[in-house]
Tab-separated table of C-alpha atoms in Angstrom:
chain	number	residue	atom	x	y	z
A	9	MET	CA	-10.099	3.362	16.956
A	10	ASN	CA	-7.112	3.077	14.636
A	11	ASP	CA	-4.913	5.966	13.493
A	12	ILE	CA	-6.376	7.882	10.529
A	13	THR	CA	-5.263	11.397	9.568
A	14	ALA	CA	-4.375	13.405	6.477
A	15	GLU	CA	-1.437	12.879	4.150
A	16	THR	CA	1.732	14.931	4.588
A	17	PRO	CA	4.922	15.549	2.552
A	18	VAL	CA	7.807	13.104	2.429
A	19	HIS	CA	10.664	13.462	4.931
A	20	SER	CA	13.568	11.483	3.479
A	21	PHE	CA	16.449	10.258	5.606
A	22	ALA	CA	18.885	7.415	5.324
A	23	PRO	CA	20.205	5.805	8.504
A	24	GLY	CA	22.804	3.158	8.003
A	25	GLY	CA	26.218	1.877	8.948
A	26	ARG	CA	27.987	-1.453	9.305
A	27	ARG	CA	25.566	-4.172	8.303
A	28	ARG	CA	25.246	-7.824	9.219
A	29	HIS	CA	25.439	-10.379	6.428
A	30	ARG	CA	21.963	-11.384	5.296
A	31	LYS	CA	20.806	-13.506	2.416
A	32	ALA	CA	21.782	-12.248	-1.025
A	33	LYS	CA	19.111	-10.087	-2.540
A	34	GLN	CA	17.000	-11.791	-5.195
A	35	SER	CA	15.355	-10.163	-8.166
A	36	SER	CA	11.667	-9.313	-7.738
A	37	ILE	CA	10.779	-12.211	-10.027
A	38	GLY	CA	12.974	-14.528	-7.997
A	39	VAL	CA	11.397	-13.339	-4.798
A	40	ARG	CA	7.896	-13.952	-6.127
A	41	ARG	CA	8.812	-17.438	-7.339
A	42	ALA	CA	10.476	-18.265	-4.039
A	43	ILE	CA	7.403	-17.175	-2.117
A	44	VAL	CA	5.059	-19.100	-4.392
A	45	LEU	CA	7.228	-22.204	-4.013
A	46	ALA	CA	7.330	-21.785	-0.268
A	47	LEU	CA	3.575	-21.420	-0.118
A	48	ALA	CA	3.114	-24.512	-2.258
A	49	LEU	CA	5.178	-26.653	0.109
A	50	PRO	CA	3.915	-27.929	3.464
A	51	VAL	CA	5.633	-25.916	6.191
A	52	THR	CA	5.197	-26.813	9.839
A	53	SER	CA	3.962	-24.136	12.196
A	54	ALA	CA	7.055	-24.744	14.307
A	55	ALA	CA	9.312	-23.869	11.374
A	56	LEU	CA	7.354	-20.697	10.708
A	57	ALA	CA	7.350	-19.661	14.330
A	58	GLY	CA	10.924	-20.560	15.188
A	59	PRO	CA	13.470	-17.779	15.784
A	60	SER	CA	15.749	-17.033	12.857
A	61	ALA	CA	19.537	-17.130	12.902
A	62	PHE	CA	19.308	-13.352	12.675
A	63	ALA	CA	17.317	-13.210	15.908
A	64	ALA	CA	19.748	-15.530	17.654
A	65	GLU	CA	22.697	-13.526	16.360
A	66	LYS	CA	21.259	-10.337	17.845
A	67	GLY	CA	20.477	-11.974	21.158
A	68	ILE	CA	16.821	-10.928	20.995
A	69	GLY	CA	15.138	-12.066	24.152
A	70	THR	CA	18.020	-11.103	26.444
A	71	THR	CA	17.354	-8.623	29.204
A	72	ALA	CA	18.867	-5.179	29.498
A	73	LYS	CA	20.912	-6.423	32.447
A	74	ASP	CA	22.283	-9.308	30.369
A	75	THR	CA	23.325	-6.920	27.628
A	76	ALA	CA	24.866	-4.427	30.027
A	77	ALA	CA	26.721	-7.211	31.806
A	78	GLY	CA	28.440	-8.039	28.529
A	79	GLY	CA	30.276	-4.741	28.729
A	80	THR	CA	29.139	-3.629	25.265
A	81	LEU	CA	27.372	-0.411	26.240
A	82	ASP	CA	29.051	2.973	26.158
A	83	ALA	CA	28.233	5.639	28.740
A	84	ASP	CA	25.352	7.141	26.732
A	85	ASP	CA	23.750	3.758	26.135
A	86	GLN	CA	24.181	2.791	29.766
A	87	GLN	CA	22.326	5.947	30.785
A	88	MET	CA	19.607	5.295	28.216
A	89	VAL	CA	19.134	1.729	29.473
A	90	ALA	CA	19.035	2.827	33.086
A	91	ASN	CA	16.399	5.441	32.247
A	92	LEU	CA	14.323	2.979	30.237
A	93	GLU	CA	14.431	0.445	33.066
A	94	THR	CA	12.848	3.058	35.317
A	95	ARG	CA	10.489	4.728	32.847
A	96	VAL	CA	8.992	1.529	31.451
A	97	LEU	CA	7.514	1.027	34.934
A	98	ASP	CA	5.483	4.242	34.565
A	99	GLN	CA	2.023	3.424	35.947
A	100	ARG	CA	0.422	4.989	32.864
A	101	LEU	CA	1.819	2.128	30.766
A	102	GLY	CA	0.275	-0.541	32.971
A	103	SER	CA	1.707	-3.978	33.633
A	104	GLU	CA	1.447	-5.448	30.098
A	105	VAL	CA	4.192	-3.520	28.352
A	106	SER	CA	7.105	-4.628	26.205
A	107	GLY	CA	9.985	-2.891	24.508
A	108	VAL	CA	13.161	-3.447	22.519
A	109	VAL	CA	15.960	-1.107	21.440
A	110	LEU	CA	18.517	-2.150	18.824
A	111	ASP	CA	21.655	-0.383	17.609
A	112	SER	CA	21.426	-0.456	13.803
A	113	GLU	CA	25.175	0.008	13.367
A	114	SER	CA	26.630	-2.483	15.846
A	115	ASP	CA	23.769	-5.014	15.571
A	116	ALA	CA	23.543	-5.052	19.365
A	117	THR	CA	20.341	-5.462	21.354
A	118	LEU	CA	20.739	-2.539	23.739
A	119	TRP	CA	17.621	-3.076	25.818
A	120	ASP	CA	14.906	-5.705	26.031
A	121	HIS	CA	11.899	-5.630	28.334
A	122	ASN	CA	9.608	-8.587	27.633
A	123	GLY	CA	10.521	-8.143	23.970
A	124	ALA	CA	9.492	-11.682	23.000
A	125	THR	CA	6.050	-11.290	24.568
A	126	ALA	CA	3.372	-11.163	21.890
A	127	LEU	CA	0.967	-8.266	22.410
A	128	MET	CA	-1.809	-6.686	20.340
A	129	PRO	CA	0.136	-4.327	18.011
A	130	ALA	CA	-2.727	-2.284	16.498
A	131	SER	CA	-1.555	-0.377	13.400
A	132	ASN	CA	2.057	-1.464	13.817
A	133	THR	CA	0.772	-4.468	11.840
A	134	LYS	CA	0.948	-2.227	8.759
A	135	LEU	CA	4.749	-2.439	8.882
A	136	ALA	CA	4.506	-6.153	8.073
A	137	THR	CA	1.839	-5.578	5.408
A	138	ALA	CA	3.874	-2.874	3.676
A	139	THR	CA	7.044	-4.977	3.724
A	140	ALA	CA	5.277	-7.893	2.060
A	141	ALA	CA	3.489	-5.751	-0.539
A	142	LEU	CA	6.640	-3.954	-1.656
A	143	THR	CA	8.615	-7.201	-1.782
A	144	VAL	CA	6.091	-9.256	-3.742
A	145	LEU	CA	4.719	-6.575	-6.082
A	146	GLY	CA	7.689	-4.226	-6.263
A	147	PRO	CA	7.800	-0.494	-5.460
A	148	ASN	CA	7.035	0.484	-9.073
A	149	HIS	CA	3.919	-1.668	-9.349
A	150	LYS	CA	0.765	0.151	-10.475
A	151	PHE	CA	-2.864	-0.883	-10.131
A	152	THR	CA	-5.008	-0.698	-13.254
A	153	THR	CA	-8.698	0.211	-13.507
A	154	ARG	CA	-10.244	-0.612	-16.886
A	155	VAL	CA	-13.394	0.193	-18.833
A	156	VAL	CA	-14.580	-2.301	-21.436
A	157	TYR	CA	-17.589	-2.385	-23.767
A	158	GLY	CA	-19.804	-5.262	-24.838
A	159	ASN	CA	-23.488	-5.896	-25.546
A	160	GLY	CA	-24.474	-2.283	-24.991
A	161	THR	CA	-22.748	-2.101	-21.594
A	162	LEU	CA	-19.733	-0.199	-20.322
A	163	THR	CA	-18.151	-2.152	-17.483
A	164	VAL	CA	-15.735	-0.611	-14.997
A	165	VAL	CA	-13.293	-3.334	-13.962
A	166	GLY	CA	-11.698	-2.839	-10.551
A	167	GLY	CA	-7.998	-3.578	-10.216
A	168	GLY	CA	-7.445	-3.029	-6.518
A	169	ASP	CA	-6.619	0.684	-6.701
A	170	ARG	CA	-7.675	2.116	-3.338
A	171	THR	CA	-6.488	5.584	-4.433
A	172	LEU	CA	-8.768	5.926	-7.486
A	173	THR	CA	-10.425	9.367	-7.590
A	174	SER	CA	-13.493	10.821	-9.249
A	175	ALA	CA	-11.111	12.812	-11.464
A	176	ASP	CA	-9.569	9.519	-12.616
A	177	LEU	CA	-13.031	8.153	-13.379
A	178	ALA	CA	-13.832	11.384	-15.249
A	179	GLU	CA	-10.876	10.753	-17.569
A	180	LEU	CA	-12.080	7.203	-18.154
A	181	ALA	CA	-15.586	8.517	-18.855
A	182	LYS	CA	-14.240	11.138	-21.265
A	183	THR	CA	-12.447	8.493	-23.307
A	184	ALA	CA	-15.479	6.206	-23.207
A	185	VAL	CA	-17.830	8.967	-24.358
A	186	ALA	CA	-15.581	9.779	-27.299
A	187	GLY	CA	-15.660	6.153	-28.359
A	188	LEU	CA	-19.435	5.893	-27.992
A	189	LYS	CA	-20.061	9.012	-30.043
A	190	ALA	CA	-17.629	7.863	-32.719
A	191	ALA	CA	-19.686	4.692	-32.961
A	192	GLY	CA	-22.919	6.666	-33.142
A	193	LEU	CA	-24.144	5.456	-29.731
A	194	THR	CA	-26.019	7.813	-27.406
A	195	SER	CA	-27.106	5.429	-24.640
A	196	VAL	CA	-25.411	2.671	-22.681
A	197	LYS	CA	-25.788	0.491	-19.615
A	198	VAL	CA	-23.194	0.629	-16.830
A	199	ALA	CA	-21.870	-2.300	-14.801
A	200	VAL	CA	-19.033	-2.825	-12.362
A	201	ASP	CA	-16.767	-5.857	-12.168
A	202	ASP	CA	-15.094	-6.270	-8.773
A	203	SER	CA	-14.558	-10.018	-9.110
A	204	LEU	CA	-10.816	-9.654	-8.493
A	205	PHE	CA	-11.667	-10.000	-4.792
A	206	GLY	CA	-14.245	-12.331	-3.311
A	207	GLU	CA	-17.195	-11.124	-1.271
A	208	PRO	CA	-16.083	-8.965	1.661
A	209	THR	CA	-15.679	-10.854	4.910
A	210	LEU	CA	-14.739	-9.981	8.469
A	211	ALA	CA	-11.288	-10.902	9.714
A	212	ASN	CA	-10.831	-12.823	12.928
A	213	GLY	CA	-10.909	-10.129	15.578
A	214	TRP	CA	-13.182	-7.762	13.616
A	215	ASN	CA	-16.814	-6.966	14.230
A	216	THR	CA	-19.505	-5.499	12.000
A	217	GLY	CA	-19.203	-2.209	13.883
A	218	TYR	CA	-15.979	-1.539	11.950
A	219	TYR	CA	-18.019	-1.098	8.727
A	220	PRO	CA	-17.820	1.396	7.133
A	221	ASP	CA	-16.184	3.976	9.436
A	222	SER	CA	-12.958	2.291	10.560
A	223	VAL	CA	-12.704	0.265	7.373
A	224	ALA	CA	-14.980	-0.208	4.367
A	225	PRO	CA	-15.886	-3.716	3.129
A	226	VAL	CA	-12.828	-4.652	1.055
A	227	ARG	CA	-13.645	-4.572	-2.651
A	228	ALA	CA	-11.514	-4.232	-5.786
A	229	LEU	CA	-13.189	-0.978	-6.882
A	230	VAL	CA	-13.633	2.234	-4.891
A	231	VAL	CA	-13.575	5.958	-5.662
A	232	ASP	CA	-12.344	8.820	-3.491
A	233	GLY	CA	-11.926	6.442	-0.571
A	234	HIS	CA	-15.665	6.542	0.091
A	235	GLY	CA	-16.583	4.772	3.316
A	236	VAL	CA	-19.733	3.041	2.115
A	237	GLN	CA	-20.991	-0.521	2.277
A	238	ASP	CA	-20.699	-1.166	-1.483
A	239	THR	CA	-17.775	0.817	-2.828
A	240	SER	CA	-18.001	-0.820	-6.260
A	241	ILE	CA	-21.604	0.159	-7.003
A	242	ASP	CA	-20.811	3.590	-5.588
A	243	ALA	CA	-17.908	3.989	-8.028
A	244	GLY	CA	-20.116	2.802	-10.892
A	245	GLN	CA	-22.708	5.411	-9.987
A	246	VAL	CA	-20.089	8.164	-10.037
A	247	PHE	CA	-18.965	6.934	-13.466
A	248	ALA	CA	-22.573	6.847	-14.716
A	249	GLN	CA	-23.132	10.421	-13.538
A	250	GLN	CA	-20.085	11.540	-15.464
A	251	LEU	CA	-21.373	9.831	-18.615
A	252	THR	CA	-24.718	11.566	-18.194
A	253	ALA	CA	-23.035	14.934	-17.710
A	254	ALA	CA	-21.211	14.348	-21.008
A	255	GLY	CA	-24.476	13.798	-22.893
A	256	VAL	CA	-24.707	10.004	-22.867
A	257	THR	CA	-27.913	8.424	-21.578
A	258	VAL	CA	-27.351	5.725	-18.955
A	259	ASP	CA	-29.984	3.032	-19.290
A	260	GLY	CA	-31.131	1.710	-15.909
A	261	ALA	CA	-29.298	1.338	-12.602
A	262	VAL	CA	-25.670	0.348	-12.203
A	263	THR	CA	-25.321	-3.427	-11.870
A	264	ARG	CA	-22.578	-5.859	-10.887
A	265	ALA	CA	-21.363	-8.215	-13.627
A	266	GLU	CA	-18.142	-9.857	-14.726
A	267	ALA	CA	-16.636	-8.501	-17.929
A	268	SER	CA	-16.546	-10.898	-20.852
A	269	PRO	CA	-13.221	-11.889	-22.475
A	270	GLY	CA	-14.704	-10.661	-25.747
A	271	ASP	CA	-15.467	-7.149	-24.460
A	272	VAL	CA	-13.664	-4.338	-26.238
A	273	PRO	CA	-11.102	-2.364	-24.185
A	274	VAL	CA	-12.198	1.275	-24.033
A	275	ALA	CA	-10.011	3.034	-21.463
A	276	ARG	CA	-7.732	2.380	-18.531
A	277	HIS	CA	-6.203	4.246	-15.612
A	278	GLN	CA	-3.047	3.349	-13.703
A	279	SER	CA	-2.422	4.335	-10.130
A	280	ALA	CA	0.664	6.012	-8.743
A	281	PRO	CA	3.505	3.573	-8.015
A	282	LEU	CA	3.049	1.299	-5.030
A	283	SER	CA	5.863	3.105	-3.230
A	284	GLU	CA	3.758	6.286	-3.118
A	285	ILE	CA	0.691	4.386	-1.952
A	286	VAL	CA	2.638	2.688	0.838
A	287	HIS	CA	4.098	6.045	1.859
A	288	LYS	CA	0.588	7.423	2.303
A	289	MET	CA	-0.646	4.325	4.112
A	290	ILE	CA	2.173	4.509	6.661
A	291	LYS	CA	2.035	8.270	7.126
A	292	VAL	CA	-1.695	8.461	7.857
A	293	SER	CA	-2.270	4.844	8.938
A	294	ASP	CA	-4.901	4.160	6.275
A	295	ASN	CA	-6.773	0.952	7.123
A	296	ASN	CA	-8.470	0.638	3.740
A	297	ILE	CA	-5.232	0.840	1.770
A	298	ALA	CA	-3.691	-1.755	4.075
A	299	GLU	CA	-6.493	-4.266	3.574
A	300	THR	CA	-6.505	-3.777	-0.196
A	301	LEU	CA	-2.730	-4.222	-0.358
A	302	LEU	CA	-3.001	-7.430	1.666
A	303	ARG	CA	-5.257	-8.908	-1.019
A	304	MET	CA	-3.182	-7.648	-3.939
A	305	THR	CA	-0.063	-9.070	-2.301
A	306	ALA	CA	-1.787	-12.439	-1.993
A	307	LEU	CA	-2.694	-12.374	-5.678
A	308	GLY	CA	0.844	-11.351	-6.594
A	309	ALA	CA	2.147	-14.454	-4.841
A	310	GLY	CA	-0.433	-16.730	-6.434
A	311	ARG	CA	-2.678	-17.024	-3.394
A	312	PRO	CA	-6.402	-16.257	-2.950
A	313	ALA	CA	-7.287	-12.611	-2.326
A	314	THR	CA	-8.440	-13.250	1.233
A	315	PHE	CA	-7.322	-12.381	4.754
A	316	GLU	CA	-5.891	-15.880	5.053
A	317	GLY	CA	-4.115	-15.781	1.698
A	318	GLY	CA	-2.623	-12.370	2.406
A	319	THR	CA	-1.412	-13.063	5.924
A	320	GLU	CA	0.139	-16.336	4.773
A	321	VAL	CA	2.209	-14.416	2.238
A	322	VAL	CA	3.204	-11.824	4.848
A	323	ARG	CA	4.576	-14.608	7.041
A	324	GLN	CA	6.495	-16.141	4.159
A	325	VAL	CA	8.022	-12.837	3.077
A	326	LEU	CA	9.172	-11.951	6.582
A	327	SER	CA	10.618	-15.362	7.402
A	328	VAL	CA	11.833	-16.703	4.027
A	329	ARG	CA	12.948	-13.501	2.329
A	330	TYR	CA	14.236	-11.504	5.282
A	331	GLY	CA	14.891	-14.001	8.063
A	332	VAL	CA	12.662	-12.185	10.532
A	333	SER	CA	11.690	-14.244	13.558
A	334	LEU	CA	8.031	-15.286	13.646
A	335	ASP	CA	8.190	-16.578	17.195
A	336	ASN	CA	4.800	-15.795	18.793
A	337	PHE	CA	3.754	-13.883	15.651
A	338	GLU	CA	0.047	-14.001	14.736
A	339	ILE	CA	-1.862	-11.715	12.379
A	340	HIS	CA	-5.329	-11.949	10.844
A	341	ASP	CA	-5.554	-8.758	8.773
A	342	GLY	CA	-3.409	-6.144	7.069
A	343	SER	CA	-4.424	-3.019	8.963
A	344	GLY	CA	-4.057	-4.051	12.584
A	345	LEU	CA	-7.739	-3.610	13.410
A	346	SER	CA	-7.959	-7.253	14.443
A	347	ARG	CA	-7.950	-7.677	18.189
A	348	ALA	CA	-6.640	-11.218	17.637
A	349	ASN	CA	-3.324	-9.992	16.195
A	350	ARG	CA	-0.225	-10.603	18.319
A	351	ILE	CA	3.293	-9.410	17.449
A	352	PRO	CA	6.296	-9.192	19.795
A	353	ALA	CA	8.149	-5.887	20.017
A	354	ALA	CA	11.288	-7.824	19.051
A	355	THR	CA	9.737	-8.815	15.716
A	356	LEU	CA	8.625	-5.258	14.940
A	357	ALA	CA	12.145	-4.062	15.694
A	358	GLU	CA	13.554	-6.657	13.274
A	359	ILE	CA	11.205	-5.473	10.527
A	360	LEU	CA	12.187	-1.870	11.117
A	361	GLU	CA	15.882	-2.684	11.132
A	362	LEU	CA	15.529	-3.880	7.536
A	363	LEU	CA	14.853	-0.244	6.651
A	364	THR	CA	18.327	0.774	7.828
A	365	GLU	CA	20.071	-1.575	5.380
A	366	SER	CA	21.095	0.028	2.099
A	367	ARG	CA	20.529	-3.224	0.177
A	368	TYR	CA	16.796	-2.960	0.888
A	369	SER	CA	16.404	0.792	0.387
A	370	ARG	CA	15.157	0.511	-3.182
A	371	THR	CA	12.434	-1.958	-2.198
A	372	LEU	CA	11.443	-0.773	1.275
A	373	GLY	CA	12.485	2.876	1.209
A	374	SER	CA	8.922	4.198	1.026
A	375	ILE	CA	8.181	2.692	4.451
A	376	LEU	CA	11.137	4.546	5.915
A	377	ASP	CA	10.161	7.821	4.238
A	378	GLY	CA	6.534	7.321	5.220
A	379	LEU	CA	7.155	6.945	8.951
A	380	PRO	CA	5.504	9.866	10.761
A	381	VAL	CA	7.951	12.309	12.319
A	382	SER	CA	7.476	13.460	15.910
A	383	GLY	CA	5.554	16.730	15.920
A	384	GLU	CA	4.790	16.542	12.180
A	385	ALA	CA	1.434	18.207	11.567
A	386	GLY	CA	-0.937	16.074	9.525
A	387	SER	CA	0.692	12.785	10.490
A	388	THR	CA	-0.271	10.415	13.280
A	389	LEU	CA	2.535	11.933	15.374
A	390	GLY	CA	1.289	15.485	14.857
A	391	PRO	CA	0.417	18.007	17.559
A	392	GLU	CA	-3.261	17.648	16.655
A	393	TRP	CA	-2.995	14.190	18.219
A	394	GLY	CA	-1.211	15.502	21.298
A	395	ARG	CA	2.075	13.772	20.470
A	396	PHE	CA	5.491	14.827	21.726
A	397	ASP	CA	4.063	17.903	23.402
A	398	ASP	CA	4.721	17.347	27.105
A	399	VAL	CA	7.690	18.480	29.192
A	400	ASN	CA	9.553	15.170	28.815
A	401	SER	CA	9.084	14.391	25.130
A	402	LYS	CA	8.897	17.763	23.370
A	403	CYS	CA	12.694	17.794	23.157
A	404	ALA	CA	12.377	14.975	20.585
A	405	VAL	CA	10.197	16.900	18.128
A	406	GLY	CA	11.544	16.296	14.628
A	407	LYS	CA	13.908	13.579	15.868
A	408	VAL	CA	11.748	10.435	15.990
A	409	HIS	CA	10.467	8.544	12.930
A	410	ALA	CA	7.870	6.025	14.054
A	411	LYS	CA	4.701	4.115	13.240
A	412	THR	CA	1.877	4.593	15.686
A	413	GLY	CA	-0.724	2.067	16.744
A	414	THR	CA	-3.952	2.818	18.583
A	415	LEU	CA	-6.842	0.552	19.507
A	416	THR	CA	-8.941	0.407	22.633
A	417	GLY	CA	-6.651	-1.398	25.058
A	418	ALA	CA	-3.556	-1.285	22.848
A	419	ILE	CA	-1.072	1.480	22.055
A	420	ALA	CA	2.206	0.967	20.195
A	421	LEU	CA	5.064	3.083	18.902
A	422	SER	CA	7.838	1.566	16.792
A	423	GLY	CA	10.485	3.382	14.805
A	424	LEU	CA	13.945	4.892	14.619
A	425	THR	CA	15.781	7.795	16.184
A	426	GLN	CA	19.360	8.991	16.259
A	427	GLY	CA	20.715	8.484	19.764
A	428	LYS	CA	22.808	10.831	21.850
A	429	ASP	CA	25.904	9.089	20.487
A	430	GLY	CA	24.817	9.904	16.923
A	431	LYS	CA	23.999	6.283	16.106
A	432	TRP	CA	20.613	5.195	14.773
A	433	LYS	CA	18.535	3.208	17.242
A	434	VAL	CA	15.592	1.008	16.311
A	435	PHE	CA	12.890	0.707	18.958
A	436	SER	CA	9.489	-0.826	19.523
A	437	PHE	CA	7.168	-0.249	22.483
A	438	ILE	CA	3.756	-1.880	22.977
A	439	GLU	CA	1.310	-1.740	25.861
A	440	ASN	CA	-1.957	-3.600	26.315
A	441	ASN	CA	-4.804	-3.140	28.772
A	442	SER	CA	-3.579	-0.105	30.644
A	443	THR	CA	-6.447	1.613	32.472
A	444	ALA	CA	-4.900	5.069	32.133
A	445	ASN	CA	-6.268	7.747	29.815
A	446	PRO	CA	-5.060	6.975	26.258
A	447	ASN	CA	-3.515	10.435	25.919
A	448	ASP	CA	-1.545	9.861	29.108
A	449	ILE	CA	-0.378	6.488	27.797
A	450	LYS	CA	0.831	8.127	24.598
A	451	ASP	CA	2.689	10.785	26.586
A	452	ALA	CA	4.467	8.046	28.526
A	453	MET	CA	5.321	6.179	25.324
A	454	ASP	CA	6.572	9.359	23.624
A	455	GLY	CA	8.769	9.767	26.692
A	456	LEU	CA	10.295	6.341	26.060
A	457	ALA	CA	11.133	7.376	22.484
A	458	ALA	CA	12.653	10.622	23.771
A	459	THR	CA	14.701	8.503	26.165
A	460	VAL	CA	16.074	6.424	23.274
A	461	ASN	CA	16.888	9.632	21.435
A	462	GLY	CA	18.751	10.789	24.508
A	463	CYS	CA	17.240	14.282	24.654
A	464	TRP	CA	15.382	13.256	27.832
A	465	ALA	CA	18.470	12.104	29.663
């Protein structure tokens, strides 16, 4: 299953240092236009998949021995590399394992073990989804849920807010009831309009067994994160109950219907800023938020609100906006549940390195702040998940900021930690198809992160 836990407080930190020269930052409007233009033009798969100048500049794809032979490693890094070369062969990790370590200050690739090999990344996919959503929509973007009235019907119009609560609906109902009573109306029909998204479909690599526990069918209206087959009708029923409790008679069952342009606006609710929603998604690895954001990102870039539309925009944002290599990169959803997803550790490390650049902190900072911290209760790296609690990795508690990824046959850990030399290191580790106990695999992977930190010397 994928990582799902409870939300925890923000842990802000700001790694940084000497930066490479990237493309000049565009305004959010410019970014959106650039992405729309890029999507409108025919782009060959080879161009999308080819390594960027950034990747070539960093020497991604070189081996640890190649890097060490260049004489660029200090004593601490040499020890770290030597330890990683040994520890990556841990039998618990199996034979399909890859890893990359970058120095965010010097731009050097410190260690690379099959880093260009594309493996199933599980929830590490959310790093790509979050980057695209924040870039296209902007960190201050809010999602709006509306209530309109027409022909004796109150219609709740979904706006892609996956964080909508029953308390939010209660406020909408309160405003609606006041308007009805002012108009002398005591009964009303209730409908829901979730036409912003098409009918829910399964991504390549999903199966119907995912519904509704691992992920609910993706609709534009949901309340309290309910894991039910029809989240829109469910939300409408909650709204209808609140109307009834306020003394308004609801005539008949809740139906699905598109609001008319002539309907009268009655009330609206806006979500928290996207930055807060992304923070939560990363911290607790929320699949439902990820899939909703994928669709809203597609719409924001002028594409259909589908898996295909969303993943196309993710590719464009990573390659066109940030110069991230898409060599061997393949995704089919926003959450990482798809078993057809393939992302190299080198690409995940490139995405994470963006977070260390001050020029991107305003846009992408909520991803950085949302990364679970080793040993942080309530996050996917908390002790309740058995993370960073063995003799080798417990020294790194509180020192590693990383996104987890867990599916049957795939475990990943990608993030940042301050090395023994005081410099921030970016790392990504992925294993597929190990036959060891998943908890043992995670212990081995936590050990690799502790090795990068330098506390397990």
